Amino acid sequence: MKYYIVEKHYIGPNPRDGEHIDFNRFEVTTKPPRNKEKRICVNGWLGTVEEVDRYAHGVYDSLAAAEWAVKEVLLDGEFRRDPDDDLPLDVLAVYRPGRYEPITDDALIQWLEYRIEVSADDDDEELERQADMMIYELEQEGRGAYRLQMRDALEFLRDSARDD
């Protein structure tokens, strides 16, 4: 049996909405990937379907070799493996880049509302300090946010406090 790695990357609008925030992944599969012309392709771009770019990253003789290759493809070395339940029959493993599960913008604002008091008087320096602290707390719960995303959410809460 042969094992293949297929990378799926969402390229459409609203990449940080609930449906797409954690979409990007690497799948280890037993089904050979095919390009847009329906030909087997084990290395390179497979095409874009419904705003999802697909790339093939090789063919391997064992599951262990394929999983090791996924770790090599993920340049920053941080990844997480999805639970084995709910996978399609030909997909043996799914790896997602990053150590923490991303959070949507709306969910981040809601999460912050219950954890921090943002004042209308908070200046940019205070928001930076709060951003560092809240990123750390969010990561303790297994979730992650980009610094800019956290800063935008805090600014939104500050602007809301100013409007009240």
C-alpha atoms as a printed R data frame, in Angstrom:
    type eleno elety resid chain resno       x      y       z
1   ATOM     1    CA   MET     A     1   0.000  0.000   0.000
2   ATOM     2    CA   LYS     A     2   1.181  3.543  -0.779
3   ATOM     3    CA   TYR     A     3   0.542  6.684   1.282
4   ATOM     4    CA   TYR     A     4   0.153 10.216  -0.051
5   ATOM     5    CA   ILE     A     5   0.195 13.685   1.469
6   ATOM     6    CA   VAL     A     6  -2.315 16.243   0.230
7   ATOM     7    CA   GLU     A     7  -2.262 19.818   1.481
8   ATOM     8    CA   LYS     A     8  -5.550 21.746   1.434
9   ATOM     9    CA   HIS     A     9  -5.436 25.510   1.815
10  ATOM    10    CA   TYR     A    10  -8.480 27.804   1.866
11  ATOM    11    CA   ILE     A    11  -7.974 30.856  -0.392
12  ATOM    12    CA   GLY     A    12 -11.468 32.350  -0.432
13  ATOM    13    CA   PRO     A    13 -12.963 35.343   1.359
14  ATOM    14    CA   ASN     A    14 -13.310 35.618   5.144
15  ATOM    15    CA   PRO     A    15 -10.492 33.250   6.141
16  ATOM    16    CA   ARG     A    16 -11.082 34.030   9.835
17  ATOM    17    CA   ASP     A    17 -14.801 33.228   9.935
18  ATOM    18    CA   GLY     A    18 -16.114 30.212  11.824
19  ATOM    19    CA   GLU     A    19 -16.193 27.912   8.818
20  ATOM    20    CA   HIS     A    20 -12.683 28.623   7.529
21  ATOM    21    CA   ILE     A    21 -10.554 29.677  10.520
22  ATOM    22    CA   ASP     A    22  -9.078 26.202  11.004
23  ATOM    23    CA   PHE     A    23  -9.512 24.817   7.501
24  ATOM    24    CA   ASN     A    24  -5.895 24.496   6.284
25  ATOM    25    CA   ARG     A    25  -4.549 20.982   6.702
26  ATOM    26    CA   PHE     A    26  -2.332 18.162   5.504
27  ATOM    27    CA   GLU     A    27  -3.996 14.805   4.927
28  ATOM    28    CA   VAL     A    28  -2.238 11.444   4.812
29  ATOM    29    CA   THR     A    29  -4.323  9.341   2.474
30  ATOM    30    CA   THR     A    30  -4.227  5.999   0.691
31  ATOM    31    CA   LYS     A    31  -5.957  7.406  -2.384
32  ATOM    32    CA   PRO     A    32  -3.587  8.865  -4.998
33  ATOM    33    CA   PRO     A    33  -4.260 12.592  -5.515
34  ATOM    34    CA   ARG     A    34  -5.463 13.730  -8.904
35  ATOM    35    CA   ASN     A    35  -5.057 17.074 -10.620
36  ATOM    36    CA   LYS     A    36  -7.747 19.036 -12.449
37  ATOM    37    CA   GLU     A    37  -7.273 16.834 -15.526
38  ATOM    38    CA   LYS     A    38  -8.041 13.785 -13.324
39  ATOM    39    CA   ARG     A    39  -4.481 12.436 -13.726
40  ATOM    40    CA   ILE     A    40  -2.585 11.093 -10.737
41  ATOM    41    CA   CYS     A    41  -0.133 13.699  -9.487
42  ATOM    42    CA   VAL     A    42   2.053 13.009  -6.435
43  ATOM    43    CA   ASN     A    43   4.027 16.280  -6.341
44  ATOM    44    CA   GLY     A    44   2.891 19.835  -6.978
45  ATOM    45    CA   TRP     A    45  -0.259 21.844  -7.423
46  ATOM    46    CA   LEU     A    46  -3.429 19.829  -8.003
47  ATOM    47    CA   GLY     A    47  -5.736 22.756  -8.698
48  ATOM    48    CA   THR     A    48  -8.328 24.869  -6.952
49  ATOM    49    CA   VAL     A    49 -11.829 23.603  -6.243
50  ATOM    50    CA   GLU     A    50 -14.426 25.694  -4.412
51  ATOM    51    CA   GLU     A    51 -11.819 28.198  -3.116
52  ATOM    52    CA   VAL     A    52  -9.525 25.423  -1.846
53  ATOM    53    CA   ASP     A    53  -6.008 25.057  -3.279
54  ATOM    54    CA   ARG     A    54  -4.715 21.491  -3.228
55  ATOM    55    CA   TYR     A    55  -1.068 20.407  -3.352
56  ATOM    56    CA   ALA     A    56   0.492 16.934  -3.434
57  ATOM    57    CA   HIS     A    57   3.593 16.348  -1.299
58  ATOM    58    CA   GLY     A    58   4.845 12.922  -2.304
59  ATOM    59    CA   VAL     A    59   4.220  9.192  -2.140
60  ATOM    60    CA   TYR     A    60   5.499  7.021   0.734
61  ATOM    61    CA   ASP     A    61   5.826  3.319   1.469
62  ATOM    62    CA   SER     A    62   4.657  3.523   5.076
63  ATOM    63    CA   LEU     A    63   2.310  5.573   7.203
64  ATOM    64    CA   ALA     A    64   5.206  6.472   9.520
65  ATOM    65    CA   ALA     A    65   7.239  7.842   6.589
66  ATOM    66    CA   ALA     A    66   4.288  9.918   5.373
67  ATOM    67    CA   GLU     A    67   3.670 11.321   8.841
68  ATOM    68    CA   TRP     A    68   7.360 12.193   9.223
69  ATOM    69    CA   ALA     A    69   7.223 13.995   5.851
70  ATOM    70    CA   VAL     A    70   4.238 16.061   7.005
71  ATOM    71    CA   LYS     A    71   6.347 17.332   9.897
72  ATOM    72    CA   GLU     A    72   9.097 18.268   7.437
73  ATOM    73    CA   VAL     A    73   6.623 20.174   5.218
74  ATOM    74    CA   LEU     A    74   5.334 22.187   8.180
75  ATOM    75    CA   LEU     A    75   8.240 24.595   8.270
76  ATOM    76    CA   ASP     A    76   7.689 26.027  11.735
77  ATOM    77    CA   GLY     A    77   7.500 22.521  13.187
78  ATOM    78    CA   GLU     A    78   4.349 23.241  15.152
79  ATOM    79    CA   PHE     A    79   1.315 21.165  14.252
80  ATOM    80    CA   ARG     A    80  -1.511 19.246  15.806
81  ATOM    81    CA   ARG     A    81  -3.116 16.017  14.714
82  ATOM    82    CA   ASP     A    82  -6.885 15.767  14.461
83  ATOM    83    CA   PRO     A    83  -8.632 12.925  16.280
84  ATOM    84    CA   ASP     A    84  -8.965  9.820  14.119
85  ATOM    85    CA   ASP     A    85 -12.743  9.753  14.336
86  ATOM    86    CA   ASP     A    86 -14.758 11.484  11.613
87  ATOM    87    CA   LEU     A    87 -12.095 11.048   8.916
88  ATOM    88    CA   PRO     A    88 -13.074  9.935   5.400
89  ATOM    89    CA   LEU     A    89 -12.286  6.269   4.705
90  ATOM    90    CA   ASP     A    90  -9.183  6.933   2.596
91  ATOM    91    CA   VAL     A    91  -7.755  9.578   4.976
92  ATOM    92    CA   LEU     A    92  -5.631  8.057   7.730
93  ATOM    93    CA   ALA     A    93  -4.477 11.248   9.492
94  ATOM    94    CA   VAL     A    94  -5.049 14.997   9.359
95  ATOM    95    CA   TYR     A    95  -2.443 17.489  10.538
96  ATOM    96    CA   ARG     A    96  -3.086 21.185  10.992
97  ATOM    97    CA   PRO     A    97  -0.409 23.874  11.138
98  ATOM    98    CA   GLY     A    98   0.077 25.542  14.489
99  ATOM    99    CA   ARG     A    99   0.043 24.351  18.050
100 ATOM   100    CA   TYR     A   100  -3.201 26.074  19.058
101 ATOM   101    CA   GLU     A   101  -6.671 25.957  17.557
102 ATOM   102    CA   PRO     A   102  -7.440 29.389  16.045
103 ATOM   103    CA   ILE     A   103 -10.373 31.443  17.307
104 ATOM   104    CA   THR     A   104 -12.734 33.473  15.122
105 ATOM   105    CA   ASP     A   105 -12.927 37.249  15.475
106 ATOM   106    CA   ASP     A   106 -16.455 37.123  16.915
107 ATOM   107    CA   ALA     A   107 -15.611 34.354  19.365
108 ATOM   108    CA   LEU     A   108 -12.497 36.252  20.481
109 ATOM   109    CA   ILE     A   109 -14.496 39.391  21.252
110 ATOM   110    CA   GLN     A   110 -17.029 37.355  23.202
111 ATOM   111    CA   TRP     A   111 -14.232 35.538  25.064
112 ATOM   112    CA   LEU     A   112 -12.583 38.860  25.967
113 ATOM   113    CA   GLU     A   113 -15.841 40.408  27.210
114 ATOM   114    CA   TYR     A   114 -15.958 37.829  30.010
115 ATOM   115    CA   ARG     A   115 -12.294 38.075  30.970
116 ATOM   116    CA   ILE     A   116 -11.124 41.661  30.813
117 ATOM   117    CA   GLU     A   117 -12.428 45.160  31.423
118 ATOM   118    CA   VAL     A   118 -11.518 47.434  28.532
119 ATOM   119    CA   SER     A   119 -12.003 51.093  29.340
120 ATOM   120    CA   ALA     A   120 -12.750 53.958  26.966
121 ATOM   121    CA   ASP     A   121  -9.664 55.617  28.474
122 ATOM   122    CA   ASP     A   122  -7.240 52.786  27.644
123 ATOM   123    CA   ASP     A   123  -4.429 54.054  25.421
124 ATOM   124    CA   ASP     A   124  -2.552 52.071  22.773
125 ATOM   125    CA   GLU     A   125   0.221 51.138  25.216
126 ATOM   126    CA   GLU     A   126  -2.336 49.674  27.645
127 ATOM   127    CA   LEU     A   127  -3.964 47.678  24.828
128 ATOM   128    CA   GLU     A   128  -0.551 46.245  23.889
129 ATOM   129    CA   ARG     A   129   0.026 45.149  27.484
130 ATOM   130    CA   GLN     A   130  -3.456 43.608  27.645
131 ATOM   131    CA   ALA     A   131  -2.934 41.858  24.284
132 ATOM   132    CA   ASP     A   132   0.172 40.058  25.570
133 ATOM   133    CA   MET     A   133  -1.613 38.969  28.729
134 ATOM   134    CA   MET     A   134  -4.758 37.792  26.926
135 ATOM   135    CA   ILE     A   135  -2.834 35.861  24.244
136 ATOM   136    CA   TYR     A   136  -1.121 33.956  27.033
137 ATOM   137    CA   GLU     A   137  -4.461 33.200  28.760
138 ATOM   138    CA   LEU     A   138  -6.069 32.114  25.482
139 ATOM   139    CA   GLU     A   139  -3.183 29.736  24.768
140 ATOM   140    CA   GLN     A   140  -3.599 28.204  28.232
141 ATOM   141    CA   GLU     A   141  -7.058 27.123  27.025
142 ATOM   142    CA   GLY     A   142  -5.604 25.554  23.848
143 ATOM   143    CA   ARG     A   143  -6.752 28.357  21.537
144 ATOM   144    CA   GLY     A   144  -4.672 30.867  19.616
145 ATOM   145    CA   ALA     A   145  -4.975 34.339  18.143
146 ATOM   146    CA   TYR     A   146  -2.637 36.469  16.116
147 ATOM   147    CA   ARG     A   147  -1.301 39.583  17.851
148 ATOM   148    CA   LEU     A   148  -3.060 41.818  15.297
149 ATOM   149    CA   GLN     A   149  -6.311 39.900  15.770
150 ATOM   150    CA   MET     A   150  -6.099 40.327  19.554
151 ATOM   151    CA   ARG     A   151  -5.254 44.001  19.207
152 ATOM   152    CA   ASP     A   152  -8.188 44.574  16.815
153 ATOM   153    CA   ALA     A   153 -10.574 42.856  19.241
154 ATOM   154    CA   LEU     A   154  -9.354 44.984  22.149
155 ATOM   155    CA   GLU     A   155  -9.668 48.143  20.054
156 ATOM   156    CA   PHE     A   156 -13.218 47.111  19.150
157 ATOM   157    CA   LEU     A   157 -14.064 46.743  22.845
158 ATOM   158    CA   ARG     A   158 -12.441 50.111  23.621
159 ATOM   159    CA   ASP     A   159 -14.390 51.799  20.811
160 ATOM   160    CA   SER     A   160 -17.608 50.174  22.077
161 ATOM   161    CA   ALA     A   161 -16.890 51.541  25.559
162 ATOM   162    CA   ARG     A   162 -16.366 55.000  24.063
163 ATOM   163    CA   ASP     A   163 -19.702 54.797  22.218
164 ATOM   164    CA   ASP     A   164 -21.580 53.986  25.443
